[in-house]
Amino acid sequence: MKEVLLQDDAIISPLGFSTQENIEAVKAGRSGLLFHNNRRFSLGGFYAGIIDPELLATEFLKIGNPTKYTKLEQMMLLSIYKVLTSNSKIDLSTTGLIISTTKGNIDLLKGGHSFSEDRFTLNSLAKVIQEFFPFKSQPILISNACISGGLALIMAKRFIQAGKFNSAIVVAGDLISDFVISGFQSFQALSKAPCKPFSKNRDGISLGEAAAAVYVSTEIDSKNNISIIGDSTSNDANHISGPSRNGDGLFLSIQNSLKEASISAKNIDHISSHGTATIFNDEMEAIAFNRSGLKNAAVNSYKGLYGHTLGASALLETIITKHSLLNNELYKSHNFDDLGVSVPLKIIQKTEKREMTYALKTASGFGGSNMALVLKKIENV
Amino acid sequence: MSDLRTELKKSIIEQLNLEELSIEEIDNDDSLFGDGLGLDSIDALELIVLLEKDYGIKLTDPYQGKEIFISINKMAEYIETHRTK
Amino acid sequence: MSKDPYFISQYVGIKNTKILKNAKLIFSTQQDSEVLPFLKEVYKKVGLNYPKYHKMDPLCKLGILATSVLLKDSDFSNETALVFSNASSSLNTDLRHQQSIENIVSPAIFVYTLPNIVLGEVSIKFGLQSENAFFIEEDFNPKLIYEYTELLLNSKKAPSVVCGWIELKNAEYDVFLCFISKQGEIPFTTENLKKLYLFENE
């Protein structure tokens, strides 16, 4: 089976407009979650990771006219552009394009904007992205709730191994919109303070927005040598919004991905978890990790730094995990205090150096969806 | 007093789309969750919306619902003392 | 790697007040072409007996309806994967949620503002703890659906797959789902997917 490698990447987030800036912020424990005024909230506002639209437009001006593109398009286009400029070998006539988002430009649905009426559709978003560069092949577009970005990466790997294309750009992005805020508010799922994954006094999620892109191919590169060696998605078949109490779907995803990777749970050095900081999600994950024999792996969640970036989260967090493996650094799980799940977990409490080979990335989302992928650092390249 | 209970049953059936259930089939002491009506976590959130819409009661702590949404009787008792409309 | 032959074992189409299974009409109504009355009437006629159906949004109702007809007498297992696609995502419910944003938002509506919720509902109904994917395409794209389904089967990530198209826009619905397994007579190919979909649309 062909080895599929994570190559160049880019992250556009409140913590910076490049992977490097983002990794520096993660290392320094600098969170993008700030208080934003919003009349929907009895406290006068909420904590979220929101990208400053003016800073974004200024950055976007280097590659295009920001008035012609929505905020999300600017974020996603910039992330791809940065990947393309960092690798001159990428051939747009043969490289596949896989796009993922939950709600895309849904903020345009209410009208009152200068874009065309159907610009809110996911197909329009895909078209804008394809035509900007332009990519020759038809983009593949997926929308699978909060595992979208991870599933897009899994698809890139599977399509490459099946011979559909030899390389692909995978991009994921989502915005914080009134649409999404009002919904999560009705779910009483939003935290009053910046979210605290796996902590005793956690009380819900913080929302975030981001775009991330990565180039995936079979070429062995001397500086990037992280391979996707196992992947799986599984449905809980339990409830459309509540996580499974026994972590069934996530457990199955982890089992399947370890099996494909031909390694056992004890080989996993590090888990980059979903860790949304809702009571039920974190508990479910802790149970699934324990059932999988992973209670000794070093676990973190990046939600305390970024918030929940929805469809972008699993891709963004996989990219950071890739750099964590390459740098041999475990990054602290931000906002963690006392363990607040019913089974033991080794939460990373301090950023530290650690020799690592294997990492597991997991994500779960509405619709009962779960995904797991195993990353391996290839030595001696 | 029983009017409020009938009204509640009616709006619960309507709001939660329990189409195959009739008012007569719900007992005032039936448990709403679990083995009773078998409501789930989304239904619980919808009941919070119902309290706000119909009776002007705002629950800010999602766990408060657990003590109120036990049965039609418990819900009615809570509404009688807390309603603002 | 040797490839096992797979077949389109069963297929179902729902469009324009009609339900067809394996090209045979199994339900039709002259009453109303609107999606909501259709979904209500067909529930009784098909004998679903699944009270949760009434809580779902129309897209999920279509999915439950189609898979219930499709998987009846089918040899599916809890590993049967779901590969669905459409053009409008969850637009029908997105619009309902959007209209409520300035007033009181309903969590029971918001939860359906994602296209893959139908995968969750179908998984719950049939106990499928399997691979899930939801693609967005401008039109039914038999090539993509074939390629992804085929790789799931060939890589042994699923022993059988329910795949196809489930579109709902402006109360117009168009569902075409296939059960792909080792049993059957119609070879599983892009061309056959395309042919059967076009037949449903004649």
XYZ file of C-alpha atoms in Angstrom:
668
model
C 0.000 0.000 0.000
C 1.250 3.457 -0.885
C 2.524 5.566 1.988
C 0.512 8.813 2.193
C 2.348 11.730 3.754
C 1.335 15.065 5.209
C 3.398 17.681 3.415
C 3.147 21.485 3.510
C 0.390 23.055 5.568
C -1.121 26.394 6.577
C -3.439 27.572 9.342
C -5.477 30.793 9.278
C -6.806 31.489 12.773
C -7.025 34.210 15.427
C -3.567 32.991 16.512
C -1.949 33.834 13.191
C -2.016 33.541 9.429
C 0.594 30.814 9.032
C 1.358 27.452 10.606
C 4.514 28.872 12.136
C 2.711 31.699 13.929
C 0.123 29.227 15.155
C 2.683 26.767 16.478
C 4.486 29.600 18.276
C 1.217 30.629 19.929
C 0.479 27.022 20.913
C 3.961 26.686 22.424
C 3.537 29.933 24.330
C 0.031 28.929 25.482
C -1.460 32.037 23.908
C -5.205 31.534 23.539
C -7.358 33.060 20.818
C -10.443 32.948 23.041
C -11.445 36.510 23.911
C -14.617 38.099 25.240
C -16.817 39.423 22.434
C -19.857 41.591 23.064
C -23.086 40.054 21.845
C -26.584 41.034 22.885
C -27.775 37.419 22.735
C -26.059 36.666 26.002
C -27.321 37.633 29.438
C -23.675 38.217 30.400
C -23.387 40.746 27.551
C -21.180 38.585 25.404
C -19.290 35.329 25.061
C -15.787 33.918 24.776
C -14.831 32.879 21.255
C -11.898 32.719 18.859
C -12.836 35.193 16.136
C -10.569 36.325 13.286
C -10.285 40.122 12.981
C -11.880 40.802 9.554
C -9.690 43.834 8.889
C -6.443 42.012 9.608
C -7.682 39.202 7.387
C -8.603 41.556 4.537
C -5.182 43.208 4.737
C -3.506 39.822 4.478
C -5.849 38.772 1.669
C -5.030 41.920 -0.322
C -1.708 40.259 -1.182
C -3.520 37.662 -3.280
C -6.877 39.181 -4.253
C -9.571 41.787 -3.765
C -11.125 41.212 -0.312
C -14.414 42.913 -1.257
C -15.051 40.171 -3.814
C -14.771 37.305 -1.338
C -16.575 36.418 1.863
C -14.691 36.137 5.127
C -14.695 32.338 4.974
C -13.545 32.340 1.341
C -10.683 34.690 2.220
C -9.625 32.359 5.031
C -9.805 29.190 2.950
C -8.195 30.751 -0.151
C -5.349 32.167 1.929
C -4.684 28.816 3.576
C -4.426 27.063 0.196
C -2.378 29.888 -1.302
C 0.162 29.588 1.497
C 0.502 25.866 0.950
C 0.974 26.351 -2.798
C 3.644 29.023 -2.379
C 5.605 26.910 0.063
C 5.865 24.026 -2.386
C 6.656 24.741 -6.040
C 6.248 21.070 -6.978
C 2.459 21.110 -6.586
C 0.874 20.683 -10.018
C -2.654 22.106 -10.111
C -3.487 20.142 -13.242
C -3.127 16.795 -11.466
C -3.610 17.550 -7.773
C -6.997 16.711 -6.262
C -8.915 19.241 -4.173
C -10.948 18.144 -1.167
C -12.987 20.799 0.621
C -14.757 20.412 3.943
C -17.011 22.621 6.020
C -20.117 22.276 8.135
C -21.984 25.473 7.300
C -19.801 27.295 4.731
C -21.105 30.799 3.968
C -24.347 30.251 5.901
C -24.110 33.819 7.244
C -25.168 34.958 3.734
C -28.498 33.124 3.999
C -30.190 36.088 5.694
C -29.481 38.333 2.693
C -28.477 41.998 2.775
C -25.125 41.488 1.061
C -23.647 42.300 -2.334
C -22.816 38.743 -3.335
C -24.937 36.679 -5.718
C -28.027 35.128 -4.176
C -26.760 31.553 -4.245
C -23.335 32.380 -2.806
C -24.325 30.797 0.517
C -24.456 27.306 -0.997
C -21.649 24.856 -0.375
C -21.353 24.221 -4.118
C -20.706 27.937 -4.715
C -17.976 27.879 -2.089
C -16.318 24.912 -3.808
C -16.521 26.664 -7.168
C -14.967 29.876 -5.828
C -12.064 27.902 -4.369
C -11.516 25.771 -7.477
C -11.602 28.715 -9.882
C -9.384 31.037 -7.856
C -6.180 29.053 -8.419
C -7.533 27.251 -10.630
C -7.563 23.532 -9.895
C -8.211 21.410 -12.985
C -10.103 18.577 -11.310
C -13.609 18.902 -9.892
C -13.369 19.502 -6.153
C -14.689 16.874 -3.768
C -16.840 18.525 -1.123
C -17.853 16.943 2.148
C -19.982 18.087 5.057
C -19.951 15.688 7.982
C -20.445 17.852 11.063
C -17.458 18.266 13.368
C -15.403 15.455 11.885
C -15.481 17.092 8.403
C -11.850 18.275 8.296
C -10.532 14.938 9.517
C -12.751 12.984 7.161
C -11.514 15.122 4.250
C -7.949 14.136 5.128
C -8.956 10.483 5.443
C -10.552 10.712 1.989
C -7.398 12.195 0.496
C -5.439 9.242 1.820
C -7.979 6.686 0.632
C -8.365 8.203 -2.843
C -4.586 8.388 -3.260
C -4.219 4.748 -2.235
C -7.047 3.786 -4.589
C -5.264 5.603 -7.421
C -7.764 8.404 -8.090
C -4.959 10.965 -7.822
C -1.366 11.043 -6.608
C -1.675 14.105 -4.455
C -4.330 16.369 -3.012
C -4.886 19.673 -1.290
C -7.227 19.248 1.664
C -8.858 22.392 3.021
C -11.310 22.918 5.862
C -12.966 26.044 7.193
C -15.854 27.299 9.285
C -17.069 30.622 10.643
C -18.720 31.830 13.804
C -22.090 33.097 12.602
C -25.353 34.115 14.257
C -26.753 30.937 12.748
C -24.341 28.762 14.703
C -24.182 30.847 17.886
C -27.970 30.886 18.302
C -28.134 27.132 17.780
C -25.448 26.225 20.288
C -27.013 28.688 22.682
C -30.360 26.880 22.370
C -28.451 23.720 23.221
C -27.173 25.486 26.356
C -23.797 24.222 25.203
C -21.752 27.420 25.385
C -19.322 27.963 28.251
C -19.532 31.110 30.361
C -15.730 31.279 30.509
C -13.074 30.140 27.994
C -13.698 26.399 27.682
C -11.865 23.961 29.962
C -11.513 20.571 28.260
C -11.474 17.529 30.588
C -11.545 19.760 33.696
C -13.770 19.213 36.698
C -15.557 22.552 36.394
C -15.959 22.584 32.610
C -19.338 23.874 31.491
C -19.448 23.719 27.715
C -17.758 24.737 24.512
C -16.251 27.956 23.243
C -16.722 28.533 19.529
C -13.855 29.393 17.212
C -13.237 30.051 13.545
C -10.352 28.938 11.372
C -9.281 27.579 8.033
C -6.556 25.025 7.487
C -5.017 23.427 4.425
C -2.535 20.642 3.866
C -0.850 19.090 0.851
C -0.988 15.303 0.906
C 1.095 13.133 -1.409
C 3.231 10.043 -1.709
C 6.459 11.952 -2.349
C 9.043 11.447 0.356
C 10.223 14.860 1.433
C 13.249 15.410 3.615
C 11.618 17.949 5.907
C 8.096 16.535 6.172
C 7.832 12.909 7.085
C 4.564 12.228 8.804
C 2.510 9.403 7.356
C -1.180 8.556 7.826
C -1.044 4.828 8.550
C -4.542 4.116 9.818
C -7.935 5.741 9.603
C -11.557 5.001 10.309
C -14.951 6.566 10.842
C -17.770 4.948 12.822
C -21.251 5.979 13.771
C -22.482 5.665 17.366
C -25.954 4.589 16.166
C -27.146 6.021 19.447
C -28.282 9.653 19.319
C -28.043 12.493 16.784
C -26.698 15.110 19.200
C -25.708 13.387 22.444
C -22.403 11.502 22.561
C -22.689 7.768 23.185
C -22.419 7.030 26.942
C -20.055 4.110 26.373
C -18.015 5.726 23.605
C -18.966 2.962 21.147
C -18.400 4.742 17.855
C -15.152 6.392 18.884
C -13.905 3.111 20.374
C -14.620 1.312 17.096
C -12.909 4.038 15.045
C -9.818 3.766 17.227
C -9.788 -0.062 16.987
C -10.130 0.011 13.213
C -7.459 2.643 12.708
C -4.974 0.841 14.989
C -5.681 -2.393 13.145
C -4.980 -0.811 9.777
C -1.829 0.764 11.209
C -0.745 -2.663 12.506
C 0.243 -1.254 15.873
C -1.162 -1.737 19.356
C -2.554 0.898 21.685
C 0.601 0.914 23.808
C 2.601 2.242 20.817
C 0.565 5.469 20.792
C 2.660 8.218 22.380
C 0.139 10.994 22.126
C -3.575 11.583 21.546
C -4.814 14.855 20.123
C -8.389 14.544 21.322
C -11.588 16.271 20.286
C -11.979 17.654 23.833
C -14.835 20.112 23.341
C -15.299 20.648 27.096
C -18.944 19.663 27.247
C -19.674 17.371 30.194
C -20.757 14.473 27.990
C -18.240 14.694 25.141
C -15.143 14.668 27.340
C -16.542 11.865 29.493
C -17.375 9.815 26.389
C -13.866 10.303 25.003
C -12.223 9.375 28.280
C -14.247 6.149 28.332
C -13.394 5.328 24.699
C -9.661 5.956 25.319
C -9.729 3.738 28.409
C -11.628 0.973 26.650
C -8.937 1.141 23.934
C -6.108 0.692 26.437
C -4.881 4.242 25.866
C -4.959 5.558 29.421
C -1.190 6.041 29.454
C -0.941 8.080 26.251
C -0.407 11.828 26.718
C -3.686 13.567 25.862
C -4.442 17.156 25.014
C -7.224 19.228 23.498
C -6.568 22.374 21.465
C -10.068 23.738 22.102
C -8.833 25.873 25.028
C -6.628 27.774 22.544
C -8.845 27.890 19.439
C -12.315 27.066 20.662
C -14.345 24.595 18.651
C -13.673 25.480 15.033
C -16.352 22.963 13.909
C -15.591 21.523 10.462
C -12.069 22.967 10.513
C -11.119 21.563 13.917
C -10.033 18.029 13.050
C -7.808 19.210 10.187
C -6.347 22.153 12.113
C -5.595 19.921 15.097
C -4.073 17.181 12.909
C -1.698 19.761 11.440
C -0.615 20.894 14.903
C -0.241 17.262 15.955
C 1.977 16.666 12.942
C 4.276 19.474 14.089
C 4.134 18.214 17.645
C 5.483 14.860 16.385
C 8.107 16.465 14.150
C 9.274 18.808 16.909
C 9.164 16.061 19.550
C 7.118 18.379 21.730
C 3.971 17.652 23.695
C 1.780 20.720 23.900
C -0.061 21.554 27.090
C -3.831 21.109 27.192
C -4.855 24.729 27.719
C -7.226 25.694 30.596
C -6.953 22.295 32.252
C -7.014 22.155 36.062
C -8.394 19.078 37.873
C -9.399 15.945 36.004
C -13.177 15.917 35.634
C -13.877 12.570 33.978
C -14.737 9.267 35.677
C -11.739 7.279 34.405
C -7.982 7.989 34.445
C -6.401 10.058 31.651
C -2.923 11.546 31.297
C -3.686 15.138 30.364
C -0.624 17.110 29.280
C -0.202 19.795 31.939
C 3.076 21.300 30.774
C 4.571 21.742 27.313
C 7.625 19.511 27.202
C 10.097 17.720 24.947
C 9.348 14.047 24.326
C 10.639 11.630 21.686
C 7.555 10.429 19.818
C 6.724 8.180 16.876
C 2.967 7.578 16.861
C 0.072 9.922 17.506
C -3.670 9.387 17.381
C -6.079 12.132 16.291
C -9.747 11.705 17.119
C -12.907 13.709 16.553
C -16.634 13.260 17.114
C -19.650 15.217 16.026
C -23.400 15.578 15.612
C -25.095 12.804 13.724
C -23.193 10.309 15.889
C -20.072 10.617 13.762
C -16.605 9.663 15.007
C -13.225 9.430 13.345
C -9.710 8.360 14.257
C -6.448 8.548 12.391
C -2.997 7.300 13.272
C 0.045 9.400 12.370
C 3.542 7.971 12.216
C 6.845 9.789 12.075
C 9.073 8.122 9.518
C 12.718 8.138 10.613
C 15.888 8.055 8.521
C 14.671 9.900 5.482
C -55.629 23.298 38.005
C -56.209 20.230 35.853
C -56.602 22.625 32.941
C -52.938 23.517 33.126
C -52.062 19.819 33.077
C -54.199 19.171 30.017
C -52.765 22.246 28.348
C -49.247 20.997 29.108
C -49.941 17.552 27.661
C -51.345 19.139 24.549
C -48.386 21.425 23.991
C -45.850 18.694 24.783
C -47.419 16.407 22.181
C -47.402 19.285 19.709
C -43.954 20.739 20.432
C -42.192 17.402 20.643
C -44.043 15.865 17.682
C -45.319 12.901 19.687
C -47.874 12.260 16.971
C -48.817 8.763 17.974
C -49.675 9.766 21.536
C -52.930 11.259 22.793
C -53.634 13.406 25.866
C -55.550 10.536 27.465
C -52.523 8.266 27.242
C -50.354 10.521 29.409
C -50.814 10.129 33.158
C -50.082 13.106 35.390
C -47.499 11.022 37.253
C -45.930 9.268 34.246
C -42.211 9.891 34.072
C -41.408 12.027 31.041
C -37.964 10.551 30.417
C -36.704 6.978 30.533
C -39.408 4.308 30.630
C -42.304 6.767 30.603
C -42.708 8.927 27.528
C -39.136 8.135 26.505
C -38.129 11.741 25.872
C -34.459 12.506 25.119
C -31.961 15.317 25.641
C -33.213 17.381 22.687
C -36.750 17.084 24.060
C -35.464 18.382 27.407
C -34.066 21.439 25.629
C -37.365 21.911 23.798
C -39.201 21.812 27.132
C -36.964 24.661 28.308
C -38.030 26.602 25.197
C -41.674 25.749 25.962
C -41.415 27.109 29.523
C -40.018 30.368 28.172
C -42.466 30.748 25.289
C -45.686 29.833 27.072
C -45.062 30.768 30.685
C -42.239 33.326 30.621
C -39.967 31.113 32.719
C -36.271 31.309 31.814
C -34.064 28.403 32.904
C -30.439 29.398 32.613
C -28.972 26.264 34.158
C -29.670 23.219 31.957
C -29.506 20.959 35.018
C -32.430 22.749 36.627
C -34.633 20.978 34.109
C -33.868 17.625 35.693
C -35.874 18.517 38.808
C -38.771 20.030 36.888
C -39.290 17.718 33.932
C -40.087 14.653 36.055
C -43.795 14.364 35.366
C -46.726 16.488 34.217
C -47.597 17.068 37.892
C -44.109 18.287 38.794
C -43.969 20.545 35.750
C -47.380 22.016 36.527
C -46.398 22.684 40.157
C -43.263 24.502 39.042
C -45.143 26.547 36.454
C -47.836 27.564 38.946
C -45.289 29.115 41.307
C -42.889 30.587 38.733
C -44.963 31.670 35.761
C -44.736 35.299 34.632
C -47.452 34.998 32.021
C -5.089 -7.265 -4.383
C -7.872 -9.336 -5.892
C -11.158 -7.526 -6.218
C -14.444 -9.261 -5.443
C -17.351 -8.491 -7.747
C -20.057 -6.322 -6.211
C -23.623 -5.762 -7.307
C -26.398 -3.227 -7.047
C -28.472 -5.651 -4.989
C -31.460 -3.367 -4.436
C -32.300 0.211 -5.304
C -34.991 2.666 -4.362
C -36.195 5.940 -5.824
C -38.457 8.523 -4.212
C -39.596 11.385 -6.374
C -42.744 13.189 -7.334
C -45.187 11.335 -5.021
C -43.817 7.950 -6.102
C -41.673 5.303 -4.454
C -40.040 2.730 -6.692
C -38.088 -0.303 -5.545
C -36.022 -2.158 -8.128
C -37.935 -0.203 -10.794
C -41.314 -1.394 -9.504
C -43.825 1.134 -8.241
C -44.601 0.349 -4.609
C -46.360 3.550 -3.603
C -47.858 6.561 -5.265
C -50.369 9.206 -4.385
C -52.337 11.607 -6.501
C -53.073 13.739 -3.476
C -50.344 16.261 -3.166
C -46.857 16.647 -4.532
C -45.710 18.782 -1.582
C -43.122 17.050 0.550
C -44.750 17.366 3.985
C -48.180 15.827 3.230
C -46.448 13.182 1.130
C -44.149 12.209 3.997
C -47.101 11.984 6.337
C -49.241 9.874 4.066
C -46.485 7.515 3.065
C -45.565 6.811 6.708
C -48.953 5.189 7.279
C -49.075 3.418 3.937
C -45.623 1.891 4.183
C -46.326 0.807 7.767
C -43.134 2.210 9.262
C -44.211 2.095 12.912
C -41.285 4.233 14.088
C -42.620 7.119 16.226
C -39.267 8.956 16.123
C -39.970 9.587 12.439
C -42.373 12.374 13.394
C -39.609 14.283 15.190
C -37.304 14.338 12.184
C -36.877 17.015 9.570
C -38.058 16.193 6.016
C -34.575 15.227 4.764
C -34.205 12.639 7.525
C -37.743 11.386 6.958
C -36.848 10.817 3.310
C -33.716 8.957 4.382
C -35.567 6.730 6.851
C -38.289 6.052 4.339
C -35.878 5.196 1.528
C -33.612 2.966 3.624
C -36.602 1.203 5.205
C -37.878 0.267 1.757
C -34.361 -0.489 0.476
C -33.114 -2.632 3.345
C -36.271 -4.669 3.736
C -35.217 -8.233 2.888
C -31.626 -7.038 2.369
C -28.632 -8.756 3.858
C -27.160 -5.751 5.664
C -25.044 -5.865 8.826
C -23.990 -3.354 11.481
C -20.896 -2.711 9.342
C -22.885 -1.635 6.268
C -21.470 1.788 5.354
C -23.434 4.889 4.331
C -22.252 7.084 1.435
C -24.835 9.783 0.761
C -24.762 12.949 -1.324
C -26.903 15.906 -2.331
C -26.720 19.482 -3.623
C -28.615 21.519 -1.063
C -27.107 20.180 2.159
C -29.707 20.795 4.899
C -31.137 23.943 3.255
C -34.770 23.163 4.035
C -34.093 23.137 7.789
C -31.420 25.859 7.572
C -34.140 28.229 6.367
C -36.433 27.279 9.241
C -33.658 27.887 11.766
C -32.688 31.159 10.064
C -36.269 32.432 10.403
C -36.247 31.793 14.145
C -32.892 33.419 14.932
C -34.386 36.771 15.921
C -36.946 35.086 18.192
C -36.756 31.888 20.168
C -34.540 29.276 18.574
C -35.617 25.650 18.671
C -32.878 23.120 19.502
C -34.972 20.408 17.828
C -34.728 22.350 14.569
C -31.083 23.427 14.914
C -29.914 19.832 15.364
C -31.096 19.066 11.827
C -29.092 21.885 10.197
C -26.387 19.449 9.060
C -26.688 17.126 6.052
C -25.076 14.167 7.812
C -27.774 13.991 10.502
C -29.664 11.723 8.122
C -26.693 9.322 8.317
C -27.101 9.375 12.092
C -30.836 8.727 11.951
C -30.410 5.843 9.505
C -27.576 4.412 11.633
C -29.795 4.535 14.727
C -32.758 2.922 12.991
C -30.724 0.027 11.598
C -27.986 -0.192 14.249
C -25.174 0.637 11.812
C -21.879 1.454 13.583
C -20.126 1.909 10.296
C -18.247 4.201 7.909
C -20.209 7.385 7.103
C -19.679 10.061 4.480
C -21.804 12.893 3.127
C -20.722 14.508 -0.162
C -22.103 17.739 -1.600
C -22.307 17.797 -5.413
C -24.180 19.956 -7.929
C -25.949 16.908 -9.373
C -25.914 13.198 -8.684
C -22.330 12.192 -9.424
C -22.288 8.434 -10.067
C -18.519 8.422 -10.645
C -17.645 9.834 -7.228
C -20.208 7.673 -5.415
C -18.933 4.606 -7.255
C -15.269 5.366 -6.554
C -15.688 6.017 -2.842
C -18.035 3.060 -2.324
C -15.691 0.797 -4.254
C -12.664 1.779 -2.183
C -14.577 1.152 1.063
C -15.477 -2.330 -0.194
C -12.066 -3.173 -1.639
C -10.179 -1.994 1.443
C -12.547 -4.097 3.602
C -13.703 -1.050 5.526
C -17.250 -2.193 4.855
C -18.776 -5.484 3.627
C -21.695 -3.676 1.961
C -22.735 -0.064 1.385
C -25.895 2.013 1.058
C -24.993 4.794 -1.362
C -26.649 7.417 -3.504
C -28.421 10.750 -3.669
C -30.874 12.401 -1.263
C -31.866 15.886 -2.345
C -34.531 18.187 -0.975
C -34.958 21.749 -2.216
C -38.015 24.018 -2.170
C -40.237 21.073 -1.187
C -39.018 19.097 -4.220
C -37.404 15.802 -3.364
C -35.271 13.372 -5.302
C -33.940 10.267 -3.585
C -31.987 7.452 -5.193
C -30.286 4.953 -2.889
C -28.663 1.627 -3.701
C -27.665 -1.318 -1.555
C -24.317 -2.609 -2.797
C -23.243 -6.097 -1.773
C -21.882 -9.364 -3.134
C -25.383 -10.549 -3.994
C -27.343 -9.586 -7.055
C -27.406 -9.439 -10.805
C -26.742 -5.829 -11.763
C -22.958 -5.283 -11.685
C -21.931 -2.334 -9.517
C -20.506 0.169 -12.012
C -20.653 3.924 -12.605
C -22.641 3.331 -15.774
C -25.261 1.203 -14.033
C -25.650 3.739 -11.223
C -26.178 6.412 -13.839
C -28.604 4.313 -15.862
C -30.764 3.374 -12.892
C -30.827 6.968 -11.633
C -31.869 8.253 -15.041
C -34.536 5.553 -15.285
C -36.012 6.759 -11.996
C -36.089 10.227 -13.457
C -37.909 9.391 -16.657
